[in-house]
């Protein structure tokens, strides 16, 4: 019975996990945009298809963007899972 209850609680976490992932992605993108504005003095980072930028500008910008995005998303996901465990006593990822 306990295993079934835990499985149900983890199933109920799924929509929250999706929401945390989306929020983390949005927050990570917004943080990167602000950092990029301050560091590069430009509104947007170069896209891979922008002809006015070279490899030396596009690839580091993408690497920094990916690192910030992943860090923020992981922090939001982890915070959501921690809060879920405090509420239910069950870790959602196990």
CSV table of N, CA and C in Angstrom, one decimal:
chain,number,residue,atom,x,y,z
A,1,UNK,N,0.8,-1.2,0.0
A,1,UNK,CA,0.0,0.0,0.0
A,1,UNK,C,0.9,1.3,0.0
A,2,UNK,N,2.0,1.2,0.8
A,2,UNK,CA,2.9,2.4,0.9
A,2,UNK,C,3.5,2.7,-0.5
A,3,UNK,N,3.9,1.6,-1.2
A,3,UNK,CA,4.5,1.8,-2.5
A,3,UNK,C,3.5,2.4,-3.5
A,4,UNK,N,2.3,2.0,-3.4
A,4,UNK,CA,1.3,2.6,-4.3
A,4,UNK,C,1.0,4.0,-4.0
A,5,UNK,N,1.0,4.4,-2.7
A,5,UNK,CA,0.8,5.8,-2.3
A,5,UNK,C,2.0,6.6,-2.8
A,6,UNK,N,3.2,6.1,-2.7
A,6,UNK,CA,4.3,6.9,-3.1
A,6,UNK,C,4.3,7.0,-4.6
A,7,UNK,N,3.9,6.0,-5.4
A,7,UNK,CA,3.8,6.1,-6.8
A,7,UNK,C,2.8,7.1,-7.2
A,8,UNK,N,1.7,7.2,-6.5
A,8,UNK,CA,0.6,8.2,-6.8
A,8,UNK,C,1.2,9.6,-6.6
A,9,UNK,N,1.8,9.8,-5.5
A,9,UNK,CA,2.4,11.1,-5.1
A,9,UNK,C,3.4,11.5,-6.2
A,10,UNK,N,4.3,10.6,-6.6
A,10,UNK,CA,5.2,11.0,-7.6
A,10,UNK,C,4.5,11.3,-8.9
A,11,UNK,N,3.5,10.6,-9.2
A,11,UNK,CA,2.7,10.9,-10.5
A,11,UNK,C,2.1,12.3,-10.4
A,12,UNK,N,1.6,12.6,-9.2
A,12,UNK,CA,1.0,14.0,-9.0
A,12,UNK,C,2.1,15.1,-9.1
A,13,UNK,N,3.3,14.7,-8.9
A,13,UNK,CA,4.4,15.7,-9.0
A,13,UNK,C,4.7,16.1,-10.4
A,14,UNK,N,4.4,15.2,-11.4
A,14,UNK,CA,4.8,15.4,-12.8
A,14,UNK,C,4.4,16.8,-13.3
A,15,UNK,N,3.2,17.3,-13.2
A,15,UNK,CA,2.9,18.6,-13.7
A,15,UNK,C,3.7,19.7,-13.0
A,16,UNK,N,4.0,19.5,-11.7
A,16,UNK,CA,4.8,20.5,-11.1
A,16,UNK,C,6.2,20.5,-11.6
A,17,UNK,N,6.7,19.3,-11.9
A,17,UNK,CA,8.1,19.2,-12.4
A,17,UNK,C,8.2,19.8,-13.8
A,18,UNK,N,7.1,19.7,-14.6
A,18,UNK,CA,7.1,20.4,-15.9
A,18,UNK,C,7.1,21.9,-15.7
A,19,UNK,N,6.2,22.3,-14.8
A,19,UNK,CA,6.1,23.8,-14.5
A,19,UNK,C,7.5,24.3,-14.0
A,20,UNK,N,8.1,23.6,-13.1
A,20,UNK,CA,9.4,24.0,-12.6
A,20,UNK,C,10.5,24.1,-13.8
A,21,UNK,N,10.4,23.1,-14.7
A,21,UNK,CA,11.3,23.2,-15.8
A,21,UNK,C,11.1,24.4,-16.7
A,22,UNK,N,9.8,24.7,-17.0
A,22,UNK,CA,9.5,25.8,-17.8
A,22,UNK,C,9.9,27.1,-17.1
A,23,UNK,N,9.6,27.2,-15.9
A,23,UNK,CA,10.0,28.5,-15.1
A,23,UNK,C,11.5,28.6,-15.1
A,24,UNK,N,12.2,27.5,-14.8
A,24,UNK,CA,13.6,27.6,-14.8
A,24,UNK,C,14.2,28.0,-16.1
A,25,UNK,N,13.7,27.5,-17.2
A,25,UNK,CA,14.1,27.9,-18.5
A,25,UNK,C,13.9,29.4,-18.8
A,26,UNK,N,12.7,29.8,-18.5
A,26,UNK,CA,12.4,31.3,-18.7
A,26,UNK,C,13.3,32.2,-17.8
A,27,UNK,N,13.5,31.8,-16.6
A,27,UNK,CA,14.3,32.6,-15.7
A,27,UNK,C,15.8,32.6,-16.1
A,28,UNK,N,16.2,31.4,-16.5
A,28,UNK,CA,17.6,31.3,-17.0
A,28,UNK,C,17.8,32.2,-18.3
A,29,UNK,N,16.9,32.2,-19.2
A,29,UNK,CA,17.0,33.0,-20.4
A,29,UNK,C,17.0,34.5,-20.0
A,30,UNK,N,16.1,34.9,-19.1
A,30,UNK,CA,16.1,36.3,-18.7
A,30,UNK,C,17.4,36.7,-18.0
A,31,UNK,N,17.9,35.8,-17.2
A,31,UNK,CA,19.2,36.2,-16.5
A,31,UNK,C,20.3,36.3,-17.5
A,32,UNK,N,20.4,35.4,-18.4
A,32,UNK,CA,21.4,35.5,-19.4
A,32,UNK,C,21.3,36.8,-20.2
A,33,UNK,N,20.1,37.1,-20.6
A,33,UNK,CA,19.9,38.3,-21.4
A,33,UNK,C,20.4,39.6,-20.6
A,34,UNK,N,20.1,39.6,-19.3
A,34,UNK,CA,20.6,40.8,-18.5
A,34,UNK,C,22.1,40.8,-18.4
A,35,UNK,N,22.7,39.6,-18.2
A,35,UNK,CA,24.2,39.5,-18.1
A,35,UNK,C,24.8,39.9,-19.4
A,36,UNK,N,24.2,39.4,-20.5
A,36,UNK,CA,24.8,39.8,-21.8
A,36,UNK,C,24.7,41.3,-22.1
A,37,UNK,N,23.6,41.9,-21.7
A,37,UNK,CA,23.5,43.3,-21.9
A,37,UNK,C,24.6,44.1,-21.2
A,38,UNK,N,24.9,43.7,-20.0
A,38,UNK,CA,25.9,44.3,-19.1
A,38,UNK,C,27.3,44.1,-19.6
A,39,UNK,N,27.6,42.8,-20.0
A,39,UNK,CA,28.9,42.4,-20.4
A,39,UNK,C,29.3,42.9,-21.8
A,40,UNK,N,28.4,42.6,-22.7
A,40,UNK,CA,28.7,42.9,-24.1
A,40,UNK,C,28.1,44.2,-24.6
A,41,UNK,N,27.2,44.8,-23.8
A,41,UNK,CA,26.7,46.1,-24.3
A,41,UNK,C,25.7,46.0,-25.4
A,42,UNK,N,25.2,44.8,-25.7
A,42,UNK,CA,24.3,44.6,-26.7
A,42,UNK,C,23.0,43.9,-26.2
A,43,UNK,N,21.9,44.2,-26.9
A,43,UNK,CA,20.6,43.6,-26.4
A,43,UNK,C,20.5,42.1,-26.5
A,44,UNK,N,21.1,41.6,-27.6
A,44,UNK,CA,20.9,40.1,-27.8
A,44,UNK,C,22.3,39.5,-28.1
A,45,UNK,N,22.5,38.3,-27.7
A,45,UNK,CA,23.7,37.5,-28.0
A,45,UNK,C,23.6,37.2,-29.5
A,46,UNK,N,24.8,37.0,-30.1
A,46,UNK,CA,24.8,36.6,-31.5
A,46,UNK,C,24.2,35.2,-31.7
A,47,UNK,N,23.4,35.1,-32.8
A,47,UNK,CA,22.9,33.8,-33.2
A,47,UNK,C,23.9,33.1,-34.1
A,48,UNK,N,23.8,31.8,-34.2
A,48,UNK,CA,24.7,31.1,-35.0
A,48,UNK,C,24.7,31.5,-36.5
A,49,UNK,N,23.5,32.0,-36.9
A,49,UNK,CA,23.3,32.4,-38.3
A,49,UNK,C,23.5,33.9,-38.6
A,50,UNK,N,23.9,34.6,-37.6
A,50,UNK,CA,24.2,36.0,-37.8
A,50,UNK,C,25.5,36.2,-38.5
A,51,UNK,N,25.5,36.8,-39.8
A,51,UNK,CA,26.7,36.8,-40.6
A,51,UNK,C,27.7,37.8,-40.1
A,52,UNK,N,27.3,38.8,-39.3
A,52,UNK,CA,28.3,39.8,-38.8
A,52,UNK,C,29.2,39.3,-37.7
A,53,UNK,N,28.9,38.1,-37.1
A,53,UNK,CA,29.7,37.5,-36.0
A,53,UNK,C,30.5,36.3,-36.5
A,54,UNK,N,31.7,36.2,-36.0
A,54,UNK,CA,32.5,35.0,-36.3
A,54,UNK,C,32.3,33.9,-35.3
A,55,UNK,N,33.0,32.8,-35.5
A,55,UNK,CA,33.0,31.6,-34.7
A,55,UNK,C,33.4,32.0,-33.2
A,56,UNK,N,34.4,32.9,-33.2
A,56,UNK,CA,35.0,33.3,-31.9
A,56,UNK,C,34.0,34.1,-31.0
A,57,UNK,N,33.0,34.6,-31.6
A,57,UNK,CA,32.0,35.3,-30.8
A,57,UNK,C,30.7,34.5,-30.6
A,58,UNK,N,30.3,33.7,-31.6
A,58,UNK,CA,29.1,32.9,-31.5
A,58,UNK,C,29.2,31.7,-30.5
A,59,UNK,N,30.3,31.0,-30.6
A,59,UNK,CA,30.4,29.8,-29.8
A,59,UNK,C,30.6,30.1,-28.3
A,60,UNK,N,31.4,31.1,-27.9
A,60,UNK,CA,31.5,31.4,-26.5
A,60,UNK,C,30.1,32.0,-25.9
A,61,UNK,N,29.4,32.8,-26.7
A,61,UNK,CA,28.1,33.3,-26.3
A,61,UNK,C,27.2,32.1,-26.1
A,62,UNK,N,27.2,31.1,-27.0
A,62,UNK,CA,26.3,30.0,-26.8
A,62,UNK,C,26.7,29.2,-25.6
A,63,UNK,N,28.0,29.0,-25.3
A,63,UNK,CA,28.4,28.2,-24.2
A,63,UNK,C,28.0,28.9,-22.9
A,64,UNK,N,28.2,30.2,-22.8
A,64,UNK,CA,27.8,30.9,-21.6
A,64,UNK,C,26.3,30.8,-21.4
A,65,UNK,N,25.5,31.0,-22.5
A,65,UNK,CA,24.1,31.0,-22.4
A,65,UNK,C,23.6,29.6,-21.9
A,66,UNK,N,24.2,28.5,-22.5
A,66,UNK,CA,23.8,27.2,-22.1
A,66,UNK,C,24.2,26.9,-20.6
A,67,UNK,N,25.3,27.4,-20.2
A,67,UNK,CA,25.7,27.2,-18.8
A,67,UNK,C,24.8,27.9,-17.8
A,68,UNK,N,24.4,29.1,-18.1
A,68,UNK,CA,23.5,29.9,-17.2
A,68,UNK,C,22.2,29.2,-17.2
A,69,UNK,N,21.7,28.9,-18.4
A,69,UNK,CA,20.4,28.2,-18.6
A,69,UNK,C,20.3,26.9,-17.7
A,70,UNK,N,21.3,26.1,-17.9
A,70,UNK,CA,21.3,24.8,-17.2
A,70,UNK,C,21.4,25.0,-15.7
A,71,UNK,N,22.3,25.9,-15.2
A,71,UNK,CA,22.4,26.2,-13.8
A,71,UNK,C,21.1,26.6,-13.2
A,72,UNK,N,20.5,27.6,-13.8
A,72,UNK,CA,19.2,28.2,-13.2
A,72,UNK,C,18.1,27.1,-13.3
A,73,UNK,N,18.0,26.4,-14.4
A,73,UNK,CA,17.0,25.3,-14.5
A,73,UNK,C,17.2,24.3,-13.4
A,74,UNK,N,18.4,23.8,-13.2
A,74,UNK,CA,18.7,22.8,-12.2
A,74,UNK,C,18.4,23.3,-10.8
A,75,UNK,N,18.7,24.6,-10.5
A,75,UNK,CA,18.4,25.2,-9.2
A,75,UNK,C,16.9,25.2,-9.0
A,76,UNK,N,16.1,25.6,-10.0
A,76,UNK,CA,14.7,25.7,-9.8
A,76,UNK,C,14.1,24.3,-9.7
A,77,UNK,N,14.6,23.4,-10.5
A,77,UNK,CA,14.1,22.0,-10.4
A,77,UNK,C,14.4,21.4,-9.0
A,78,UNK,N,15.6,21.6,-8.6
A,78,UNK,CA,16.0,21.1,-7.3
A,78,UNK,C,15.2,21.7,-6.1
A,79,UNK,N,15.0,23.0,-6.2
A,79,UNK,CA,14.2,23.7,-5.2
A,79,UNK,C,12.8,23.1,-5.2
A,80,UNK,N,12.2,22.9,-6.4
A,80,UNK,CA,10.9,22.3,-6.4
A,80,UNK,C,10.8,20.9,-5.8
A,81,UNK,N,11.8,20.1,-6.1
A,81,UNK,CA,11.8,18.8,-5.6
A,81,UNK,C,12.0,18.8,-4.1
A,82,UNK,N,12.8,19.7,-3.6
A,82,UNK,CA,13.0,19.8,-2.2
A,82,UNK,C,11.8,20.3,-1.4
A,83,UNK,N,11.1,21.3,-2.0
A,83,UNK,CA,9.8,21.7,-1.4
A,83,UNK,C,8.8,20.6,-1.5
A,84,UNK,N,8.7,19.8,-2.5
A,84,UNK,CA,7.8,18.7,-2.6
A,84,UNK,C,8.0,17.7,-1.5
A,85,UNK,N,9.3,17.4,-1.3
A,85,UNK,CA,9.7,16.4,-0.2
A,85,UNK,C,9.2,17.0,1.1
A,86,UNK,N,9.4,18.3,1.4
A,86,UNK,CA,9.0,18.8,2.6
A,86,UNK,C,7.5,18.7,2.8
A,87,UNK,N,6.8,18.9,1.8
A,87,UNK,CA,5.3,18.8,1.9
A,87,UNK,C,4.8,17.4,2.0
A,88,UNK,N,5.4,16.5,1.3
A,88,UNK,CA,4.9,15.1,1.2
A,88,UNK,C,5.7,14.1,1.9
A,89,UNK,N,7.0,14.4,2.2
A,89,UNK,CA,7.8,13.4,2.7
A,89,UNK,C,8.4,12.4,1.7
A,90,UNK,N,8.1,12.6,0.4
A,90,UNK,CA,8.6,11.7,-0.6
A,90,UNK,C,9.4,12.5,-1.6
A,91,UNK,N,10.6,12.0,-1.9
A,91,UNK,CA,11.4,12.6,-2.9
A,91,UNK,C,10.9,12.2,-4.3
A,92,UNK,N,10.6,13.2,-5.2
A,92,UNK,CA,9.9,12.9,-6.4
A,92,UNK,C,10.7,12.2,-7.5
A,93,UNK,N,12.1,12.2,-7.3
A,93,UNK,CA,12.9,11.7,-8.4
A,93,UNK,C,13.3,10.2,-8.1
A,94,UNK,N,13.1,9.7,-7.0
A,94,UNK,CA,13.5,8.3,-6.7
A,94,UNK,C,12.5,7.3,-7.2
